[in-house]
mmCIF file of C-alpha atoms in Angstrom:
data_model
loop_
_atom_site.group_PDB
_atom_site.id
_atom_site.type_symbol
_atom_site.label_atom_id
_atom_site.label_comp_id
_atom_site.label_asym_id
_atom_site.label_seq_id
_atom_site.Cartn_x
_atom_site.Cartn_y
_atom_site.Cartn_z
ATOM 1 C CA UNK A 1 0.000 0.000 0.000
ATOM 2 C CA UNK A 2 1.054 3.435 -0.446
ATOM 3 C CA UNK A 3 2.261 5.801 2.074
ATOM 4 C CA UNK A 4 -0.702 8.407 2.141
ATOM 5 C CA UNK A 5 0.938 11.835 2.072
ATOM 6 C CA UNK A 6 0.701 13.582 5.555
ATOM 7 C CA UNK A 7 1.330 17.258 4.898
ATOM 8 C CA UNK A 8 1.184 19.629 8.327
ATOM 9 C CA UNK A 9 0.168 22.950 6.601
ATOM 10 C CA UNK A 10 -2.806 23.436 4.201
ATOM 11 C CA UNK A 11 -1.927 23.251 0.451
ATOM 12 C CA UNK A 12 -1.903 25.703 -2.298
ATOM 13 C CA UNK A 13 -5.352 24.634 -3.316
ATOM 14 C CA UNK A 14 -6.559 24.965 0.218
ATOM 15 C CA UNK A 15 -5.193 28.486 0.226
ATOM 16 C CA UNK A 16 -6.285 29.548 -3.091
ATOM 17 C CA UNK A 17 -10.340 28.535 -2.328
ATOM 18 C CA UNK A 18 -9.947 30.031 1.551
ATOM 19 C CA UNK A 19 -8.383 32.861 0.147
ATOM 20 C CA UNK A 20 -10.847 33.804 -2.647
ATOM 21 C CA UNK A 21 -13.834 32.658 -0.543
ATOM 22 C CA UNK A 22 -13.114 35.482 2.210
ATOM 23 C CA UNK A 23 -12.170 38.194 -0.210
ATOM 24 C CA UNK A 24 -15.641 37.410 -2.892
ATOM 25 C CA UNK A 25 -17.436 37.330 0.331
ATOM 26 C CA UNK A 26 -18.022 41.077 0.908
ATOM 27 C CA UNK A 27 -18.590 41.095 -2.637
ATOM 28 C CA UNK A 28 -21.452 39.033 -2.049
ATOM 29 C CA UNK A 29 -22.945 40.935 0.198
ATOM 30 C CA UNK A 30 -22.624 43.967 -1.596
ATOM 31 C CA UNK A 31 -24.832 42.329 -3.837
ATOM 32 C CA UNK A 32 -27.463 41.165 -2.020
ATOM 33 C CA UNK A 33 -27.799 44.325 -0.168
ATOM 34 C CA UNK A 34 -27.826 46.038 -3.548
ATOM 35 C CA UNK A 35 -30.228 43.853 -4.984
ATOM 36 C CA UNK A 36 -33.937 44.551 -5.723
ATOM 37 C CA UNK A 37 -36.724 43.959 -3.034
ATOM 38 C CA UNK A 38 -39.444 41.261 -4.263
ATOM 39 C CA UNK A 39 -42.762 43.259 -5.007
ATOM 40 C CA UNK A 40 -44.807 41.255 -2.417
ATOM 41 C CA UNK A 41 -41.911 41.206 0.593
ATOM 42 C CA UNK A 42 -39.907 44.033 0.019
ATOM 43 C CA UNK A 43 -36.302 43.953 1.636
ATOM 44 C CA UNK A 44 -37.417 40.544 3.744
ATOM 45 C CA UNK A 45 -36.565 38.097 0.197
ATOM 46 C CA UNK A 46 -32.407 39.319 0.836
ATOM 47 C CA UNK A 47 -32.921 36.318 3.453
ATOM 48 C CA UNK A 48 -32.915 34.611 0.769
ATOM 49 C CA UNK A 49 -28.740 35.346 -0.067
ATOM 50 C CA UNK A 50 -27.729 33.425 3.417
ATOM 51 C CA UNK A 51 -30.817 31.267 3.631
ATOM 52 C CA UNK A 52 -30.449 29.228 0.412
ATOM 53 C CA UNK A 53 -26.645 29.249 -0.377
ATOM 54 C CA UNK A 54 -26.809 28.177 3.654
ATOM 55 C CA UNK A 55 -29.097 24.980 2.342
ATOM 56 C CA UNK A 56 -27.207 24.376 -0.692
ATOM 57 C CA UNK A 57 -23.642 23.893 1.714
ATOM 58 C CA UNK A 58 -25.513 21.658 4.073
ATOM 59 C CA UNK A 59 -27.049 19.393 0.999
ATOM 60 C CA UNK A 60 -24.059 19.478 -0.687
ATOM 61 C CA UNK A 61 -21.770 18.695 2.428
ATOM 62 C CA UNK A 62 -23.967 16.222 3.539
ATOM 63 C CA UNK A 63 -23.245 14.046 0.164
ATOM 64 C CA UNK A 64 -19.574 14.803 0.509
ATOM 65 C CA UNK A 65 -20.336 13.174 3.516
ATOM 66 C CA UNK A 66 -21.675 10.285 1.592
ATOM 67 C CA UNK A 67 -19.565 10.055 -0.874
ATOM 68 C CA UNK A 68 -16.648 9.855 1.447
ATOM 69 C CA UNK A 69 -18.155 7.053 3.790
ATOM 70 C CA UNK A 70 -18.660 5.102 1.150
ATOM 71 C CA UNK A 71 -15.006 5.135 -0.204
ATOM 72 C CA UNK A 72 -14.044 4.674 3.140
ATOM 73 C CA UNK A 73 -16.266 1.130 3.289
ATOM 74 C CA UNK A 74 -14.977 0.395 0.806
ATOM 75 C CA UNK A 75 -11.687 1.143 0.788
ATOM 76 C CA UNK A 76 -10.873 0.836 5.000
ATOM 77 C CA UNK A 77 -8.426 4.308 5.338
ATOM 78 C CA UNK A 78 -8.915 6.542 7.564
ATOM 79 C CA UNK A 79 -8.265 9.618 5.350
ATOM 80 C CA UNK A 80 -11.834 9.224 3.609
ATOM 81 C CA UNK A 81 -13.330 9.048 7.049
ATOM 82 C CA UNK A 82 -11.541 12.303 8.109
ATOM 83 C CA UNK A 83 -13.208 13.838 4.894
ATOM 84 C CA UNK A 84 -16.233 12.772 5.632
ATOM 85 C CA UNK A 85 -17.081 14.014 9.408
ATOM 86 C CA UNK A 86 -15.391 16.833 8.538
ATOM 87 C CA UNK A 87 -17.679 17.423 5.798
ATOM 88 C CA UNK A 88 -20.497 16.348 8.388
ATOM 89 C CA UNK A 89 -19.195 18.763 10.148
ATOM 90 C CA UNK A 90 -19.183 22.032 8.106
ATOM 91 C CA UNK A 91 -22.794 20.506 6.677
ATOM 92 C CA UNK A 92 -24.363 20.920 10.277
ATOM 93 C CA UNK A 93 -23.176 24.581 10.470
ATOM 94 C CA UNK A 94 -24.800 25.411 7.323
ATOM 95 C CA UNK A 95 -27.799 23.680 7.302
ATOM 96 C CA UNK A 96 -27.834 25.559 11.066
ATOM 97 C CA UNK A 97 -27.363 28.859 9.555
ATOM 98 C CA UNK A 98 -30.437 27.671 7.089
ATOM 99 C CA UNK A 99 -32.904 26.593 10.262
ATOM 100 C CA UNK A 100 -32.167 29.786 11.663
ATOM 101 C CA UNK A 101 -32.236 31.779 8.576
ATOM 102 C CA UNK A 102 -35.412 30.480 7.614
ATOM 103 C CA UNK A 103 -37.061 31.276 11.144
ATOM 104 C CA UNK A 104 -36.330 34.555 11.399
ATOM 105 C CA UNK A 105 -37.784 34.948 7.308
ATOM 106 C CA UNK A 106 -40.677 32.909 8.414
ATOM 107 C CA UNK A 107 -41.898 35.017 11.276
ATOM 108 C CA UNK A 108 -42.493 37.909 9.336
ATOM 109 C CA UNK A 109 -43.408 36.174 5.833
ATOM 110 C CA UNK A 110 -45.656 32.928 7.017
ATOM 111 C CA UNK A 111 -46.407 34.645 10.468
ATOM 112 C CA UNK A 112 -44.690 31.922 12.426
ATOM 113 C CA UNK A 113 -41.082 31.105 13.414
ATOM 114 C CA UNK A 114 -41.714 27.186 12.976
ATOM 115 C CA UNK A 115 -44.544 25.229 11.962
ATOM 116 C CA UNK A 116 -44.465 20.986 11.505
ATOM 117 C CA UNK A 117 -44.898 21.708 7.299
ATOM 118 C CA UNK A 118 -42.838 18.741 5.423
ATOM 119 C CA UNK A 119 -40.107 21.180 4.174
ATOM 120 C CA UNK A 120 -39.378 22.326 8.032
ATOM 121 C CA UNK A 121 -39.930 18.794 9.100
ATOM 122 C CA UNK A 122 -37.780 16.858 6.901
ATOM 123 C CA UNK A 123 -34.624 19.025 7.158
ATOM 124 C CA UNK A 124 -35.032 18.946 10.985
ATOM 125 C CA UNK A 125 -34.580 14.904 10.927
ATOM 126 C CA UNK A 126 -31.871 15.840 8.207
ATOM 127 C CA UNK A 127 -29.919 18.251 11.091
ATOM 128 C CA UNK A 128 -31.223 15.786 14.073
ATOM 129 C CA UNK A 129 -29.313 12.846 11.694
ATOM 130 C CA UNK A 130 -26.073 14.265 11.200
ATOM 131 C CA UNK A 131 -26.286 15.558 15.329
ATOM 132 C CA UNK A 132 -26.991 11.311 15.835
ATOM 133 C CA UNK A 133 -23.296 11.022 13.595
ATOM 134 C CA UNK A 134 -21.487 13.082 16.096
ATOM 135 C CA UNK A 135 -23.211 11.306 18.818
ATOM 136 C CA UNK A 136 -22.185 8.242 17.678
ATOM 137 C CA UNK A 137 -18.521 8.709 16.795
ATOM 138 C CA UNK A 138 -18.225 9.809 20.672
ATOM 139 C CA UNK A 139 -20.016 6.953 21.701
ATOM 140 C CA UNK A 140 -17.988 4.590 20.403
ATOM 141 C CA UNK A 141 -14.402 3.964 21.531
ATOM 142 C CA UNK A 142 -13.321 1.903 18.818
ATOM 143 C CA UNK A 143 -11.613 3.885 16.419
ATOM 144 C CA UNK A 144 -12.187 1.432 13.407
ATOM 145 C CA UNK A 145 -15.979 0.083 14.619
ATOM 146 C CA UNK A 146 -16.369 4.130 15.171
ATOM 147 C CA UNK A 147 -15.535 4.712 11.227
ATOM 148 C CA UNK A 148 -17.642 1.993 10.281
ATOM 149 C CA UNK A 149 -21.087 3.324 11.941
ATOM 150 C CA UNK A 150 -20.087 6.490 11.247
ATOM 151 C CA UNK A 151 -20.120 5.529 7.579
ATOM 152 C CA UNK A 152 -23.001 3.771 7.609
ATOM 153 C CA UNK A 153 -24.573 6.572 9.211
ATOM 154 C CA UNK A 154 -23.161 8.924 6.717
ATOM 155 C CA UNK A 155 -24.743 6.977 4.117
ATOM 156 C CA UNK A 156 -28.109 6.107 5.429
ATOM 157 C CA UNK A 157 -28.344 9.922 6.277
ATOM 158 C CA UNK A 158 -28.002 11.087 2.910
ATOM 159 C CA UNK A 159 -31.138 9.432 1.845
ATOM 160 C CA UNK A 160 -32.982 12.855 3.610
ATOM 161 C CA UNK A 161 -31.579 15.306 1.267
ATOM 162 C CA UNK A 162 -33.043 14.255 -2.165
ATOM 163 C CA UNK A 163 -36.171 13.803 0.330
ATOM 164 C CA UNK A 164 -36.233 17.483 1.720
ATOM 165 C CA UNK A 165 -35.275 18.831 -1.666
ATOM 166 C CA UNK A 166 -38.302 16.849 -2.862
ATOM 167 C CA UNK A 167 -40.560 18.039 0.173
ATOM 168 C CA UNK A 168 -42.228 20.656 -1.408
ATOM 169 C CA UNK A 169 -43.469 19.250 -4.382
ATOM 170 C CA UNK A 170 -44.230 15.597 -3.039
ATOM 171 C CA UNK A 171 -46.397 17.127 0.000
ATOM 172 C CA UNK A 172 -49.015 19.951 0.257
ATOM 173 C CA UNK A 173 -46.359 22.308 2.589
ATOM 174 C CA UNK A 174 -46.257 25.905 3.405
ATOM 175 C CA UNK A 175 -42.790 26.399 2.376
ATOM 176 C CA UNK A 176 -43.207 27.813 -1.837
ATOM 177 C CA UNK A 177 -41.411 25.361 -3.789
ATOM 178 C CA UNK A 178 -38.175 25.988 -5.526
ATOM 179 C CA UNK A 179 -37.653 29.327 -7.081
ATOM 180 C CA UNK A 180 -34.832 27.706 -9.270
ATOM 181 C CA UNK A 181 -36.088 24.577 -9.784
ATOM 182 C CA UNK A 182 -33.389 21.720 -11.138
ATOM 183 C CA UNK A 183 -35.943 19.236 -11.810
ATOM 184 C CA UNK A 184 -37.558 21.452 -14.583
ATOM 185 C CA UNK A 185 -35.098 23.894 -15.212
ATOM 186 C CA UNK A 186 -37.581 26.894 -14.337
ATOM 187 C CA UNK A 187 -36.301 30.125 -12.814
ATOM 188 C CA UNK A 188 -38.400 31.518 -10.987
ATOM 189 C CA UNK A 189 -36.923 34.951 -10.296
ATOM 190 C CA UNK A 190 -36.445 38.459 -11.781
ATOM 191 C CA UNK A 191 -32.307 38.415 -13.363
ATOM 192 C CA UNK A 192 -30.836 41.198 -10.549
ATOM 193 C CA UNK A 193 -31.812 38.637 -7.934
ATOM 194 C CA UNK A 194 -30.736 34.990 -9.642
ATOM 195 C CA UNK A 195 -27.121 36.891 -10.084
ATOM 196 C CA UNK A 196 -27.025 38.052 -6.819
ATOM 197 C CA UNK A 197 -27.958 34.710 -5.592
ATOM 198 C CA UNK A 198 -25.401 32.664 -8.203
ATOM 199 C CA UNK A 199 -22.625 34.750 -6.975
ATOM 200 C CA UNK A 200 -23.318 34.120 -3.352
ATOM 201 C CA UNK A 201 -24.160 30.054 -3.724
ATOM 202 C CA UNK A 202 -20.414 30.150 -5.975
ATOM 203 C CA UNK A 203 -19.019 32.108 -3.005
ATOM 204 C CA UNK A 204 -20.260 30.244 -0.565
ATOM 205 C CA UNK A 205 -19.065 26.992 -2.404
ATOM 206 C CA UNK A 206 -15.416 27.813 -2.316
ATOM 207 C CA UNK A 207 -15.568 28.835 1.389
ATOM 208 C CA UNK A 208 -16.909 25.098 2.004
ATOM 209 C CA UNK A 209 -14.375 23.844 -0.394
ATOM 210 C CA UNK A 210 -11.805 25.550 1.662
ATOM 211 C CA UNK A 211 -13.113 24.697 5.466
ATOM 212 C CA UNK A 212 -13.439 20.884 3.947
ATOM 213 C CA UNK A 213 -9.903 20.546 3.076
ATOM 214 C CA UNK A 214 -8.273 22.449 6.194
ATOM 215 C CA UNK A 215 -10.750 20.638 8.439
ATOM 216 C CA UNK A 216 -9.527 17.060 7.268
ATOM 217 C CA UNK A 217 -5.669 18.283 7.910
ATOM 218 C CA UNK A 218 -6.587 19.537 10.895
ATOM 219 C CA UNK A 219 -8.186 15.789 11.588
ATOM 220 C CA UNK A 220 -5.569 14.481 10.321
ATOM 221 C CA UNK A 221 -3.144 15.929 12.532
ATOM 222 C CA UNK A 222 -5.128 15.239 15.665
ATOM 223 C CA UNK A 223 -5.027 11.851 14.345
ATOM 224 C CA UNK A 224 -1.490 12.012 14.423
ATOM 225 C CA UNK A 225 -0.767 13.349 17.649
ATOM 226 C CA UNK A 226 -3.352 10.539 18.959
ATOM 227 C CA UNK A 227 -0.811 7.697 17.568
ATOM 228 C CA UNK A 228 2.156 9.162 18.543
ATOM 229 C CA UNK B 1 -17.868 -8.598 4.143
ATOM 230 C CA UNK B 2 -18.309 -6.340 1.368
ATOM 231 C CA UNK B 3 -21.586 -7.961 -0.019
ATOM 232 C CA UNK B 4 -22.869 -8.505 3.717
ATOM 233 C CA UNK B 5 -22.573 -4.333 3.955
ATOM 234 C CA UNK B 6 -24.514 -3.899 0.245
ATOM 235 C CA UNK B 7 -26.986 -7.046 1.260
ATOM 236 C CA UNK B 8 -27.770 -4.236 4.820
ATOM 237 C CA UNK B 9 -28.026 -1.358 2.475
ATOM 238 C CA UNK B 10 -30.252 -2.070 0.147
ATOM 239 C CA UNK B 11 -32.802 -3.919 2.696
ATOM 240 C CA UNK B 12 -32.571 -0.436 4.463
ATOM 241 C CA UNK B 13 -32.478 1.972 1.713
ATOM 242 C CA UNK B 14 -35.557 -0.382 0.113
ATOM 243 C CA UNK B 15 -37.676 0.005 3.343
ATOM 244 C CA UNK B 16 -37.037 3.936 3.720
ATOM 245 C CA UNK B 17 -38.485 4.048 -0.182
ATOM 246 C CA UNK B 18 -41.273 1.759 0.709
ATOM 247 C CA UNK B 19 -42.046 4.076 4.362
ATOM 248 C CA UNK B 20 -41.472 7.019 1.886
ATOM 249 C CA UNK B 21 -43.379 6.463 -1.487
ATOM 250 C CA UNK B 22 -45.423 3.655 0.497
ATOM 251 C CA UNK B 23 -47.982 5.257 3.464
ATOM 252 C CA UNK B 24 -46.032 8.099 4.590
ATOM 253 C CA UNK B 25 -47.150 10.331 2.329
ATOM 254 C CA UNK B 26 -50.979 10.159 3.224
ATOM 255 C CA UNK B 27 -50.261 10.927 6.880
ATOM 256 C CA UNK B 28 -48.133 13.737 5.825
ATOM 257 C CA UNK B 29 -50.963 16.267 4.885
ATOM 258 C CA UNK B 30 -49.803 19.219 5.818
ATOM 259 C CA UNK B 31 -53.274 21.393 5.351
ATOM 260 C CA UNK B 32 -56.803 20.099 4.243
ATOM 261 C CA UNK B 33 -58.461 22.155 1.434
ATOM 262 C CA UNK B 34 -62.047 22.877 2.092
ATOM 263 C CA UNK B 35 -63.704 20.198 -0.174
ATOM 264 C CA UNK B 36 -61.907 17.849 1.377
ATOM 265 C CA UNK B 37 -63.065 18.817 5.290
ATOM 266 C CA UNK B 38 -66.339 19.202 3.734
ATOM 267 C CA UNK B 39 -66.361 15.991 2.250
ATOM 268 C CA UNK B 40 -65.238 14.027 5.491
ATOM 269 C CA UNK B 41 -66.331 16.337 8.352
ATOM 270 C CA UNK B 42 -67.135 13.375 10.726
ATOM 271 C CA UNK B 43 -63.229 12.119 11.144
ATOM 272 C CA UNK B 44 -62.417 15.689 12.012
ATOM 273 C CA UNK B 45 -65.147 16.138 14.271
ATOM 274 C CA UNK B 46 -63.874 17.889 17.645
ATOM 275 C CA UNK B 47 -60.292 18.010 16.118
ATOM 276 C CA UNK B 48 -57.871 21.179 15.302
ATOM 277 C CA UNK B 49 -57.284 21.227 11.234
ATOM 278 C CA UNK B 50 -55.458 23.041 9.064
ATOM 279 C CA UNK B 51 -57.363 24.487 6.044
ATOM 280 C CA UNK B 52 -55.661 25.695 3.123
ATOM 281 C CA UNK B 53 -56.682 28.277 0.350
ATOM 282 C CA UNK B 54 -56.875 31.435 -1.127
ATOM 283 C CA UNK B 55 -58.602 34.498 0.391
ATOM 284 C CA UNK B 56 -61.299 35.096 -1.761
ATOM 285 C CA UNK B 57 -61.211 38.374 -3.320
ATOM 286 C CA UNK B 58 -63.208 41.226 -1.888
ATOM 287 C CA UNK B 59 -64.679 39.194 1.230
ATOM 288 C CA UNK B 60 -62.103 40.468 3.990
ATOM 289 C CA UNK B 61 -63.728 42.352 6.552
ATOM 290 C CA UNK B 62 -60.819 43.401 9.284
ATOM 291 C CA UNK B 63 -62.570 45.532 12.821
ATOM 292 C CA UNK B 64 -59.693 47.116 13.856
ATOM 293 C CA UNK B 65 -61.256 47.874 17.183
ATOM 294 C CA UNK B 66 -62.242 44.382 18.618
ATOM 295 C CA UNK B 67 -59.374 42.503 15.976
ATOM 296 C CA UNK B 68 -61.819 41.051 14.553
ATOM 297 C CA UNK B 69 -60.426 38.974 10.890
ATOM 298 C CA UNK B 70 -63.183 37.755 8.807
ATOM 299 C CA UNK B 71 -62.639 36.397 4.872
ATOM 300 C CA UNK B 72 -63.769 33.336 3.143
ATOM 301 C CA UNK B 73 -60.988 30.430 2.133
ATOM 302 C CA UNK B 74 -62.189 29.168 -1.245
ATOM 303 C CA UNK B 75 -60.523 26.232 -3.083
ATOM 304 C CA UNK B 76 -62.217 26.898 -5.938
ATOM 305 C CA UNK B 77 -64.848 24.410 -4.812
ATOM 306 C CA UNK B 78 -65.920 25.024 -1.816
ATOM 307 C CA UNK B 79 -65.784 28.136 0.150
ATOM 308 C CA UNK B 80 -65.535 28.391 3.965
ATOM 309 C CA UNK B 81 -66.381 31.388 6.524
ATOM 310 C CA UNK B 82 -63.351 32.340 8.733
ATOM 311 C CA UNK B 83 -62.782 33.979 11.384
ATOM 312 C CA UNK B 84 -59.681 34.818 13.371
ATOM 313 C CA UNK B 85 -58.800 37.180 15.977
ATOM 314 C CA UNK B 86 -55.752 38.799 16.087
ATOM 315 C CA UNK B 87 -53.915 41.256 13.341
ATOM 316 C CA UNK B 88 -53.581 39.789 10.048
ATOM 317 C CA UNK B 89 -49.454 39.288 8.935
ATOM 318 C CA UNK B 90 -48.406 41.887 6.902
ATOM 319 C CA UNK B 91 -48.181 39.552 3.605
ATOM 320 C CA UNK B 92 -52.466 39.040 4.297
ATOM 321 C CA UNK B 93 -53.918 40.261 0.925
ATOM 322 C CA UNK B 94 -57.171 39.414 -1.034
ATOM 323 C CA UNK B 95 -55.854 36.153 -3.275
ATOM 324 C CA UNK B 96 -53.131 35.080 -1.192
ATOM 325 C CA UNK B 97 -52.711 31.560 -0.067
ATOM 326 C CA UNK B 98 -53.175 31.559 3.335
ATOM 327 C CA UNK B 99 -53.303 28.345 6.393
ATOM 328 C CA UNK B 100 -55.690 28.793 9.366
ATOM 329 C CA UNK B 101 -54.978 26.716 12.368
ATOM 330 C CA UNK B 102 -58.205 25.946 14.531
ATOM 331 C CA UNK B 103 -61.683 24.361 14.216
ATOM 332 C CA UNK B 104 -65.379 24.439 13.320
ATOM 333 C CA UNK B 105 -67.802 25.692 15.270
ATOM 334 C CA UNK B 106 -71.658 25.782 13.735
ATOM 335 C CA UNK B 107 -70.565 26.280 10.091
ATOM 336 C CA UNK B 108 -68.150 28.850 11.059
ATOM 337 C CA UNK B 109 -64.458 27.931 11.143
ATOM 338 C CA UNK B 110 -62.488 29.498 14.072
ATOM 339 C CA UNK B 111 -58.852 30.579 13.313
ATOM 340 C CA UNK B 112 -56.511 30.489 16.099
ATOM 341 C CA UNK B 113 -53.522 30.557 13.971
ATOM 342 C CA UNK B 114 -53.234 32.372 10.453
ATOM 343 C CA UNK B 115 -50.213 31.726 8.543
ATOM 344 C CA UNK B 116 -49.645 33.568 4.755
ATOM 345 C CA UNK B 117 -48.053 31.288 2.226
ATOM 346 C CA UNK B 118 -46.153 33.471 -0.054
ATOM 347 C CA UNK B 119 -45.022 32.242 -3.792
ATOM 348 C CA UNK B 120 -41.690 30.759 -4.925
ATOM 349 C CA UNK B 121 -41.424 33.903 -7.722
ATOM 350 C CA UNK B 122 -39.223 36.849 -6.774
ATOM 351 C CA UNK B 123 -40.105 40.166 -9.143
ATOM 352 C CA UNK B 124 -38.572 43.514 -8.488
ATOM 353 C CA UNK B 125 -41.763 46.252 -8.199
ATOM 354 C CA UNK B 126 -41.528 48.021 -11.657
ATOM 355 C CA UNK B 127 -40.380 50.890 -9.739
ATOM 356 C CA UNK B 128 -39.641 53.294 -7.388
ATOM 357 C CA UNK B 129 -37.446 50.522 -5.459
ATOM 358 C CA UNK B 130 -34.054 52.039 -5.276
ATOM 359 C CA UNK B 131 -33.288 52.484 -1.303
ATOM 360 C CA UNK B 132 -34.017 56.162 -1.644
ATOM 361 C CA UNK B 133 -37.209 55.740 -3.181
ATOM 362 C CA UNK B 134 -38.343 53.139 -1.151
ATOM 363 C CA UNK B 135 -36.998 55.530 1.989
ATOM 364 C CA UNK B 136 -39.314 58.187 0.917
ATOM 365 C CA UNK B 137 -42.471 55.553 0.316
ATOM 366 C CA UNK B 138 -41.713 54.584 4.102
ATOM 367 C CA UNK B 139 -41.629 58.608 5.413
ATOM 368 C CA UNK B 140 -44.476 59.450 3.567
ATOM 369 C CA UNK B 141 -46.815 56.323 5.358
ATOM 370 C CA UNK B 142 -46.038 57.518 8.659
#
């Protein structure tokens, strides 16, 4: 077997994507600040440039997540299960910043902060999940049983993102359904906003892109120091 | 090993599909429109619902004294008399979608919780929406 590379500072790629994340991120919210209010609720829809990209990083974390525990089944090294709680990791601080996000739009849009719709409910048994990963992995002492329910959870868990993303249309909810929708290709939304929001979901991207890879060093160095 | 892991998977992805695309679904009604309460009033005798529709143009009668909301939800079947006490959410318009919390009471259904559904399309107004515009708008309402 090869010797997996064990680098102790972040890469150039690292760098680059941490690097242009923090500097586009002003940027970003220059221009949702900047862009126009929605007709119906006025300067409330700029929610909408930390609520969704916040939703996106969560899904899209979440099936890093997946991805990773599956190579690491598969496979048996410990680097893909670094990836993939880290990525659990950064997915649960997003999809965070989306609950809370979409309470505080919710209270003066719907009328309520919360409300058991499917949309709400399905991405709070998506957060409670990937709480249940952490859980585990301190439950269990066994580093290499630990990585193995940890994967499987990682896996199983995934199942509840195509489901939320789904929510709206497969259930009468409250929640609107998707504004850009990617299983008909319909945008929803006047062009100042959809750029505003496509710059902020790309900004956000390479900030997760960044946290993902210095949160696996930084794993991987704990990992280290555990050995030695 | 391997095909012992794949043999667990797919018996417990295949069950979440079944739970999921199975009878999940049914108990997963969010709202009930007004045909359908009307339909089946008996199995939600004595219990809080959730109707869902649109507030029927020109029936909203708001007392601002007593708080007093009254409108009919239509479904564009069957229309139902609402009442609700309490100020209407500032997205509350004639043909919005709208989801009252609470129950019947002699043909009249009681709102105890009002809840706007708002659409997934985001316009711009046509104008007067640049920040000093809209600045001027919110000066001149006070």
């Amino acid at each position: 077997m090869l010797k997996l590379a064990q680098p102790d500072r972040p890469d150039i790629l690292t760098r680059v994507f941490l690097g242009l994340g923090l500097l586009l991120l002003p940027v970003g919210f220059y221009l949702a600040l900047s862009a126009p209010p929605d007709v119906n609720q006025g300067y409330l829809a700029r929610i909408m440039y930390l609520h969704v990209p916040g939703a996106w990083l969560g899904y899209l974390a979440f099936f890093v997540t997946f991805l990773y525990s599956l190579l690491y089944l598969f496979r048996q090294d410990p680097r893909y299960d670094r990836v993939a709680s880290s990525s659990a990791e950064i997915g649960l601080v997003f999809m965070g910043l989306a609950l809370v996000t979409g309470m505080l739009w919710a209270r003066p849009t719907w009328g309520v902060y919360w409300t058991w719709e499917p949309r709400l409910t399905t991405t709070a048994i998506l957060f409670a999940v990937y709480v249940g990963y952490f859980l585990l992995r301190g439950a269990i002492e066994d580093p290499e049983l630990r990585r193995k329910a940890a994967a499987a959870v990682g896996i199983l868990g995934f199942i509840n993102v195509p489901i939320s993303y789904m929510s709206v249309k497969w259930w009468r909810s409250l929640h609107q359904t998707q504004s850009i929708d990617l299983t008909t290709g319909k945008i929803h939304m006047d062009p100042a906003m959809l750029q505003a929001l496509l710059f902020n979901l790309f900004v956000f991207t390479l900030l997760y892109l960044g946290f993902v890879r210095f949160r696996s060093l930084l794993a991987a160095l704990e990992a280290r120091k555990e050995e030695a | 090993m391997r095909a012992k892991y794949l043999i667990g998977l797919v018996v417990i992805l295949g069950s979440l599909a079944y739970l999921i695309f199975g009878g999940l679904g049914q108990n997963l009604v969010y709202f009930l429109t007004p045909s359908e309460y009307l339909q089946d009033q008996g199995r939600y005798q004595n219990r809080p619902v959730r109707l869902g529709g649109l507030v029927k143009e020109g029936t909203v009668r708001y007392d601002k004294d007593n708080l007093e909301l009254r409108f009919i939800l239509t479904d564009g079947v069957a229309e139902v008399p609402v009442v609700h006490r309490g100020t209407p959410p500032g997205m509350f318009k004639e043909g919005q979608g709208v989801v009252v919390e609470g129950r019947f009471q002699e043909g009249v259904f009681h709102g105890t919780n009002l809840l706007v559904k708002h659409s997934e399309t985001y316009q711009a107004p046509k104008e007067g929406w640049t920040p000093e515009e809209v600045r001027k708008l919110i000066e001149e309402a006070k």
